[in-house]
């Protein structure tokens, strides 16, 4: 199982709507709108890195109002 945080910047005023849409996607554990340099932080999980990449590129990045994403895979050291 691969887990990651997806940090999202949105257009002004779109954070809540973006978080609501993403929260309903399969593979998304949690999506919260936050204050700071990013507007939404998502916790996601997938069976593989490739599946995680497909979630981010084919689904998350296509949500209207997103301007930038940064995917941070969780590592267990």
Coordinates of C-alpha atoms in Angstrom, one line a residue:
X1 CA 0.0 0.0 0.0
X2 CA 1.3 3.4 -1.0
X3 CA 0.2 6.5 0.9
X4 CA 0.8 10.1 0.1
X5 CA -0.2 13.6 1.0
X6 CA -1.2 15.8 -2.0
X7 CA -0.8 19.5 -1.3
X8 CA -3.0 21.6 -3.5
X9 CA -3.1 25.3 -4.5
X10 CA -6.4 26.6 -5.8
X11 CA -7.9 29.6 -7.3
X12 CA -9.0 32.2 -4.8
X13 CA -12.2 31.1 -3.0
X14 CA -12.2 27.6 -4.5
X15 CA -10.6 25.6 -1.7
X16 CA -13.8 24.3 0.0
X17 CA -15.4 23.3 -3.3
X18 CA -12.2 21.5 -4.5
X19 CA -11.8 19.6 -1.2
X20 CA -15.5 18.5 -1.4
X21 CA -15.0 17.1 -4.9
X22 CA -11.8 15.3 -4.1
X23 CA -13.0 13.8 -0.8
X24 CA -15.5 11.7 -2.8
X25 CA -12.8 10.1 -5.1
X26 CA -11.9 6.5 -4.6
X27 CA -8.5 6.3 -2.9
X28 CA -8.9 9.5 -1.0
X29 CA -8.8 9.0 2.7
X30 CA -9.3 12.6 3.7
X31 CA -9.4 16.1 2.1
X32 CA -9.3 19.3 4.1
X33 CA -9.1 22.9 3.2
X34 CA -6.4 24.6 5.2
X35 CA -4.7 28.0 5.8
X36 CA -1.1 28.6 4.6
X37 CA 0.8 28.2 1.4
X38 CA -1.5 25.4 0.3
X39 CA -5.3 25.5 0.2
X40 CA -6.2 21.8 0.4
X41 CA -4.3 18.9 1.8
X42 CA -5.4 15.4 0.8
X43 CA -4.4 12.0 2.3
X44 CA -4.6 9.3 -0.4
X45 CA -3.7 5.7 -0.7
X46 CA -3.2 3.3 -3.6
X47 CA -2.0 -0.2 -4.3
X48 CA 1.1 1.0 -6.2
X49 CA 3.0 4.2 -7.1
X50 CA 1.6 3.9 -10.6
X51 CA -2.0 3.8 -9.3
X52 CA -1.2 6.8 -7.1
X53 CA 0.1 8.6 -10.1
X54 CA -3.1 7.9 -12.0
X55 CA -5.2 9.2 -9.2
X56 CA -3.3 12.4 -9.1
X57 CA -2.9 13.0 -12.8
X58 CA -6.2 11.6 -14.2
X59 CA -8.5 12.6 -11.4
X60 CA -7.2 15.2 -8.8
X61 CA -5.5 17.5 -11.3
X62 CA -8.6 17.6 -13.5
X63 CA -10.7 19.2 -10.8
X64 CA -11.8 22.7 -11.7
X65 CA -10.1 25.4 -9.6
X66 CA -6.8 23.7 -9.0
X67 CA -3.7 25.6 -10.0
X68 CA -0.9 23.4 -8.7
X69 CA -0.3 20.1 -6.9
X70 CA 2.6 18.6 -5.0
X71 CA 2.5 14.9 -4.1
X72 CA 4.5 13.8 -1.1
X73 CA 4.6 10.0 -0.7
X74 CA 4.8 8.7 2.9
X75 CA 8.0 6.8 3.7
X76 CA 8.6 4.5 6.6
X77 CA 12.3 4.8 7.7

